[in-house]
Amino acid sequence: MLLALENAIVKLLRRELPSLFTGPTAAEATFSADSWDFDRLSADPIASESGPEDAVDELLFDPDAPAGPHSLTRPPCSAPKRVYLRSSNGELVALRNAEVVWSTSDPASFSVVPGAGRNLAGCNHLHVMYGVVATATRLRMLHKLTLQIAGPDASSTEVAFALALSVLVINRDVLARSAGFSWTASGYQVDGSVKTLKFTAGSSPATALRNLSLEVELDLRLEHLLEDGEASSVRDILSPRADPDEPSGAQRGGSAPLAQG
């Protein structure tokens, strides 16, 4: 679950230190020994009762054709929706309400109308937060992994490792943002975010090899997004009647009303 972070580290090193990490004699950055523990306070999670929960979509975005149309992966409930531009380095920029036009016939569809002066360069995804009816819980994990930097000889490896450490420490917040992810399939969703990124130890196991040990605290939000019929039924149950003292149709002797879609 740290693939996004590993890719971001390699991409950052190649971008910031091209003379060391690109080309035929470049130093190589790889990863090994990824293991993790579950935080004891979250190791026995209990899913919530069905109700309003937060859902997140990562939708592809073309800055040359921003309007779309775009569509959420699940029918939203009536909770507020928040739409962000996500850049290739993981940074989020919130769109104003006037820049997002929601369809009046399909609550899951919308178009993006960038405001004057809105810079879309480098944005390749829309990060959308919205409400759904679901069951949910959380897990917190502590990953331990090793970044290995290997060069053609001892001297170049030492230089590449020292400068790589400088790049990683200075850009730690950017790396943490880039490591977030959201996956959805068959009604299930997981959202992952990096809470801490620590540099804990190092070693030189070979003449032209340097290791850097990392600890990453990862927060997972796990959801089961209900099907349309289930969601409608739960919304009907959760919606209070206008008069709580008014008996239901079944109590008055009539048939119970159907759940509204």
CSV table of C-alpha atoms in Angstrom, one decimal:
chain,number,residue,atom,x,y,z
A,1,MET,CA,0.0,0.0,0.0
A,2,LEU,CA,3.0,2.2,-0.2
A,3,LEU,CA,3.5,1.9,-4.0
A,4,ALA,CA,2.4,5.5,-4.5
A,5,LEU,CA,5.0,6.7,-2.0
A,6,GLU,CA,7.8,4.6,-3.5
A,7,ASN,CA,7.0,5.9,-7.0
A,8,ALA,CA,6.9,9.5,-5.7
A,9,ILE,CA,10.3,9.1,-4.1
A,10,VAL,CA,11.9,7.7,-7.3
A,11,LYS,CA,10.3,10.4,-9.4
A,12,LEU,CA,11.4,13.2,-7.0
A,13,LEU,CA,15.0,12.0,-7.0
A,14,ARG,CA,15.1,11.8,-10.8
A,15,ARG,CA,13.6,15.3,-11.1
A,16,GLU,CA,15.7,17.1,-8.4
A,17,LEU,CA,19.0,15.2,-9.0
A,18,PRO,CA,19.0,14.3,-12.7
A,19,SER,CA,22.8,14.2,-12.9
A,20,LEU,CA,22.8,11.5,-10.3
A,21,PHE,CA,19.6,9.5,-10.9
A,22,THR,CA,19.2,9.5,-14.7
A,23,GLY,CA,21.5,8.3,-17.5
A,24,PRO,CA,23.6,5.2,-18.2
A,25,THR,CA,25.7,5.5,-15.0
A,26,ALA,CA,22.9,6.7,-12.7
A,27,ALA,CA,22.4,5.6,-9.1
A,28,GLU,CA,19.4,3.3,-8.7
A,29,ALA,CA,16.8,3.7,-6.0
A,30,THR,CA,14.8,0.6,-5.0
A,31,PHE,CA,12.8,-0.6,-2.0
A,32,SER,CA,12.8,-3.8,0.1
A,33,ALA,CA,11.7,-5.2,3.4
A,34,ASP,CA,8.2,-3.6,3.5
A,35,SER,CA,6.4,-4.9,6.6
A,36,TRP,CA,3.7,-3.4,8.8
A,37,ASP,CA,1.9,-3.7,12.1
A,38,PHE,CA,-1.6,-2.6,13.0
A,39,ASP,CA,-2.0,0.0,15.7
A,40,ARG,CA,-3.3,-1.8,18.8
A,41,LEU,CA,-6.1,0.7,19.2
A,42,SER,CA,-7.5,-0.1,15.8
A,43,ALA,CA,-6.5,-3.7,15.4
A,44,ASP,CA,-10.1,-4.9,16.3
A,45,PRO,CA,-12.2,-2.5,14.3
A,46,ILE,CA,-16.0,-2.5,14.4
A,47,ALA,CA,-17.9,-1.2,11.3
A,48,SER,CA,-20.4,1.5,12.0
A,49,GLU,CA,-24.1,1.2,11.5
A,50,SER,CA,-25.4,2.0,8.0
A,51,GLY,CA,-25.6,5.8,7.7
A,52,PRO,CA,-24.2,8.9,6.0
A,53,GLU,CA,-20.5,8.5,5.4
A,54,ASP,CA,-17.8,10.2,3.4
A,55,ALA,CA,-16.8,8.9,0.0
A,56,VAL,CA,-13.8,9.9,-2.1
A,57,ASP,CA,-13.4,9.6,-5.9
A,58,GLU,CA,-10.2,10.2,-7.9
A,59,LEU,CA,-11.4,11.0,-11.4
A,60,LEU,CA,-9.2,11.5,-14.4
A,61,PHE,CA,-9.0,15.1,-15.5
A,62,ASP,CA,-7.8,16.6,-18.8
A,63,PRO,CA,-6.8,20.3,-18.4
A,64,ASP,CA,-7.3,20.8,-22.1
A,65,ALA,CA,-11.0,19.6,-21.8
A,66,PRO,CA,-11.9,20.5,-18.2
A,67,ALA,CA,-15.7,20.5,-18.6
A,68,GLY,CA,-16.0,16.8,-18.9
A,69,PRO,CA,-18.7,15.8,-18.2
A,70,HIS,CA,-17.5,13.9,-15.1
A,71,SER,CA,-19.4,11.4,-13.0
A,72,LEU,CA,-19.1,10.1,-9.5
A,73,THR,CA,-18.7,6.4,-9.0
A,74,ARG,CA,-21.6,6.2,-6.5
A,75,PRO,CA,-25.0,8.0,-6.2
A,76,PRO,CA,-24.4,10.8,-3.7
A,77,CYS,CA,-26.7,11.7,-0.8
A,78,SER,CA,-27.7,15.3,0.0
A,79,ALA,CA,-24.5,16.1,2.0
A,80,PRO,CA,-22.3,18.9,0.6
A,81,LYS,CA,-19.8,18.0,-2.1
A,82,ARG,CA,-16.2,19.2,-2.3
A,83,VAL,CA,-14.2,19.1,-5.6
A,84,TYR,CA,-10.4,19.6,-5.8
A,85,LEU,CA,-7.9,19.7,-8.6
A,86,ARG,CA,-5.1,17.2,-7.9
A,87,SER,CA,-1.7,17.9,-9.4
A,88,SER,CA,0.8,15.3,-10.5
A,89,ASN,CA,2.8,15.8,-7.3
A,90,GLY,CA,-0.3,15.2,-5.1
A,91,GLU,CA,-1.2,18.8,-4.2
A,92,LEU,CA,-4.9,19.6,-3.9
A,93,VAL,CA,-6.5,22.9,-5.0
A,94,ALA,CA,-10.1,23.5,-4.1
A,95,LEU,CA,-12.6,24.6,-6.8
A,96,ARG,CA,-15.1,27.2,-6.0
A,97,ASN,CA,-18.8,26.4,-6.0
A,98,ALA,CA,-19.2,28.5,-9.2
A,99,GLU,CA,-16.6,26.3,-11.0
A,100,VAL,CA,-18.5,23.1,-10.5
A,101,VAL,CA,-21.9,22.7,-12.2
A,102,TRP,CA,-24.0,19.7,-11.1
A,103,SER,CA,-26.5,18.1,-13.4
A,104,THR,CA,-30.2,18.7,-12.5
A,105,SER,CA,-31.2,15.3,-13.9
A,106,ASP,CA,-28.3,13.1,-12.6
A,107,PRO,CA,-27.0,14.0,-9.1
A,108,ALA,CA,-23.7,12.1,-9.8
A,109,SER,CA,-22.8,14.1,-12.9
A,110,PHE,CA,-21.1,17.4,-13.1
A,111,SER,CA,-19.0,19.7,-15.3
A,112,VAL,CA,-16.0,21.9,-14.4
A,113,VAL,CA,-16.1,25.5,-15.5
A,114,PRO,CA,-12.7,27.0,-14.5
A,115,GLY,CA,-12.9,30.6,-13.3
A,116,ALA,CA,-10.9,33.4,-14.8
A,117,GLY,CA,-7.2,33.0,-14.0
A,118,ARG,CA,-7.5,29.4,-12.8
A,119,ASN,CA,-4.2,27.6,-13.6
A,120,LEU,CA,-4.9,24.0,-14.7
A,121,ALA,CA,-1.2,23.2,-15.6
A,122,GLY,CA,-0.1,19.9,-14.1
A,123,CYS,CA,-3.5,18.9,-12.9
A,124,ASN,CA,-4.5,15.3,-14.0
A,125,HIS,CA,-7.1,14.3,-11.5
A,126,LEU,CA,-10.2,15.5,-9.7
A,127,HIS,CA,-10.4,14.7,-6.0
A,128,VAL,CA,-14.1,14.7,-5.0
A,129,MET,CA,-15.4,14.3,-1.5
A,130,TYR,CA,-19.1,13.6,-1.1
A,131,GLY,CA,-21.7,11.8,1.1
A,132,VAL,CA,-23.0,8.3,0.6
A,133,VAL,CA,-24.9,5.8,2.7
A,134,ALA,CA,-22.4,3.2,3.9
A,135,THR,CA,-20.9,1.3,6.7
A,136,ALA,CA,-17.4,2.3,7.6
A,137,THR,CA,-14.4,1.8,10.0
A,138,ARG,CA,-10.7,2.8,10.2
A,139,LEU,CA,-7.4,1.0,10.5
A,140,ARG,CA,-4.0,2.6,11.4
A,141,MET,CA,-0.8,0.9,10.2
A,142,LEU,CA,2.9,1.4,10.8
A,143,HIS,CA,4.9,0.4,7.8
A,144,LYS,CA,8.7,-0.3,7.9
A,145,LEU,CA,10.6,-0.3,4.7
A,146,THR,CA,14.1,0.3,3.3
A,147,LEU,CA,15.2,2.6,0.5
A,148,GLN,CA,18.3,1.2,-1.2
A,149,ILE,CA,20.5,3.4,-3.3
A,150,ALA,CA,23.2,1.7,-5.4
A,151,GLY,CA,25.7,3.4,-7.6
A,152,PRO,CA,28.5,2.4,-9.9
A,153,ASP,CA,31.2,2.8,-7.2
A,154,ALA,CA,31.6,3.7,-3.5
A,155,SER,CA,32.3,7.5,-4.1
A,156,SER,CA,29.3,8.1,-6.4
A,157,THR,CA,27.0,6.1,-4.2
A,158,GLU,CA,28.0,8.1,-1.1
A,159,VAL,CA,27.3,11.4,-2.9
A,160,ALA,CA,24.0,10.2,-4.3
A,161,PHE,CA,22.9,8.9,-0.9
A,162,ALA,CA,23.8,12.1,0.9
A,163,LEU,CA,22.1,14.4,-1.6
A,164,ALA,CA,19.1,12.1,-1.9
A,165,LEU,CA,18.6,12.3,1.9
A,166,SER,CA,18.7,16.1,1.6
A,167,VAL,CA,16.0,16.0,-1.1
A,168,LEU,CA,13.7,13.6,0.8
A,169,VAL,CA,13.9,15.5,4.1
A,170,ILE,CA,13.2,18.9,2.6
A,171,ASN,CA,10.3,17.5,0.5
A,172,ARG,CA,8.8,15.2,3.1
A,173,ASP,CA,5.4,16.9,3.2
A,174,VAL,CA,5.1,16.7,-0.6
A,175,LEU,CA,5.9,13.0,-0.5
A,176,ALA,CA,3.3,12.4,2.2
A,177,ARG,CA,0.6,14.1,0.1
A,178,SER,CA,1.6,12.2,-3.0
A,179,ALA,CA,1.2,8.9,-1.1
A,180,GLY,CA,-2.5,9.2,-0.7
A,181,PHE,CA,-4.8,6.8,-2.6
A,182,SER,CA,-8.5,5.9,-3.0
A,183,TRP,CA,-9.7,2.6,-4.6
A,184,THR,CA,-13.2,1.4,-5.2
A,185,ALA,CA,-14.6,-1.9,-6.5
A,186,SER,CA,-17.9,-3.8,-6.1
A,187,GLY,CA,-19.3,-1.3,-3.6
A,188,TYR,CA,-16.2,-1.4,-1.3
A,189,GLN,CA,-13.9,1.6,-0.9
A,190,VAL,CA,-10.5,2.2,0.8
A,191,ASP,CA,-9.0,5.6,1.3
A,192,GLY,CA,-5.4,5.8,2.5
A,193,SER,CA,-3.4,8.8,3.7
A,194,VAL,CA,0.1,9.1,5.2
A,195,LYS,CA,0.1,10.7,8.6
A,196,THR,CA,3.8,10.5,9.4
A,197,LEU,CA,7.0,9.8,7.4
A,198,LYS,CA,10.1,9.2,9.5
A,199,PHE,CA,13.8,8.5,8.7
A,200,THR,CA,14.9,6.0,11.4
A,201,ALA,CA,18.2,4.3,10.5
A,202,GLY,CA,20.8,3.7,7.8
A,203,SER,CA,23.5,1.2,6.8
A,204,SER,CA,26.2,0.4,4.3
A,205,PRO,CA,25.8,-3.3,3.6
A,206,ALA,CA,28.1,-3.2,0.6
A,207,THR,CA,30.8,-0.9,-0.9
A,208,ALA,CA,28.4,0.7,-3.4
A,209,LEU,CA,25.1,0.3,-1.6
A,210,ARG,CA,23.5,2.5,1.1
A,211,ASN,CA,20.2,1.7,3.0
A,212,LEU,CA,17.8,4.2,4.5
A,213,SER,CA,15.1,2.8,6.9
A,214,LEU,CA,11.8,4.5,6.8
A,215,GLU,CA,8.7,4.3,9.1
A,216,VAL,CA,5.4,5.4,7.6
A,217,GLU,CA,2.2,5.8,9.6
A,218,LEU,CA,-0.8,5.1,7.3
A,219,ASP,CA,-4.4,5.8,8.0
A,220,LEU,CA,-7.0,3.6,6.2
A,221,ARG,CA,-10.7,4.4,5.9
A,222,LEU,CA,-12.7,1.3,4.9
A,223,GLU,CA,-16.2,1.6,3.6
A,224,HIS,CA,-19.0,-0.6,2.1
A,225,LEU,CA,-21.0,1.7,-0.1
A,226,LEU,CA,-24.6,0.4,-0.2
A,227,GLU,CA,-26.5,-0.4,-3.4
A,228,ASP,CA,-29.1,2.0,-4.7
A,229,GLY,CA,-32.0,0.1,-3.1
A,230,GLU,CA,-30.2,-0.4,0.2
A,231,ALA,CA,-29.2,3.3,0.3
A,232,SER,CA,-32.7,4.5,-0.4
A,233,SER,CA,-34.1,2.3,2.3
A,234,VAL,CA,-31.6,3.5,4.9
A,235,ARG,CA,-32.1,7.1,3.9
A,236,ASP,CA,-35.8,6.6,4.4
A,237,ILE,CA,-35.2,5.2,7.9
A,238,LEU,CA,-32.8,8.0,8.8
A,239,SER,CA,-35.0,10.8,7.6
A,240,PRO,CA,-37.2,12.0,10.5
A,241,ARG,CA,-40.9,12.5,9.8
A,242,ALA,CA,-42.3,16.0,9.8
A,243,ASP,CA,-44.4,15.2,12.9
A,244,PRO,CA,-42.7,12.6,15.2
A,245,ASP,CA,-46.1,12.0,17.0
A,246,GLU,CA,-47.9,11.2,13.7
A,247,PRO,CA,-48.4,7.4,13.5
A,248,SER,CA,-47.1,5.6,10.4
A,249,GLY,CA,-49.4,4.4,7.7
A,250,ALA,CA,-49.2,0.8,9.1
A,251,GLN,CA,-50.2,2.1,12.6
A,252,ARG,CA,-53.2,3.9,11.1
A,253,GLY,CA,-54.4,0.7,9.5
A,254,GLY,CA,-53.1,1.6,6.0
A,255,SER,CA,-50.1,0.2,4.1
A,256,ALA,CA,-46.6,1.4,5.0
A,257,PRO,CA,-45.3,3.9,2.4
A,258,LEU,CA,-42.6,2.7,0.0
A,259,ALA,CA,-39.1,4.0,0.5
A,260,GLN,CA,-38.3,7.0,-1.7
A,261,GLY,CA,-35.5,6.8,-4.2
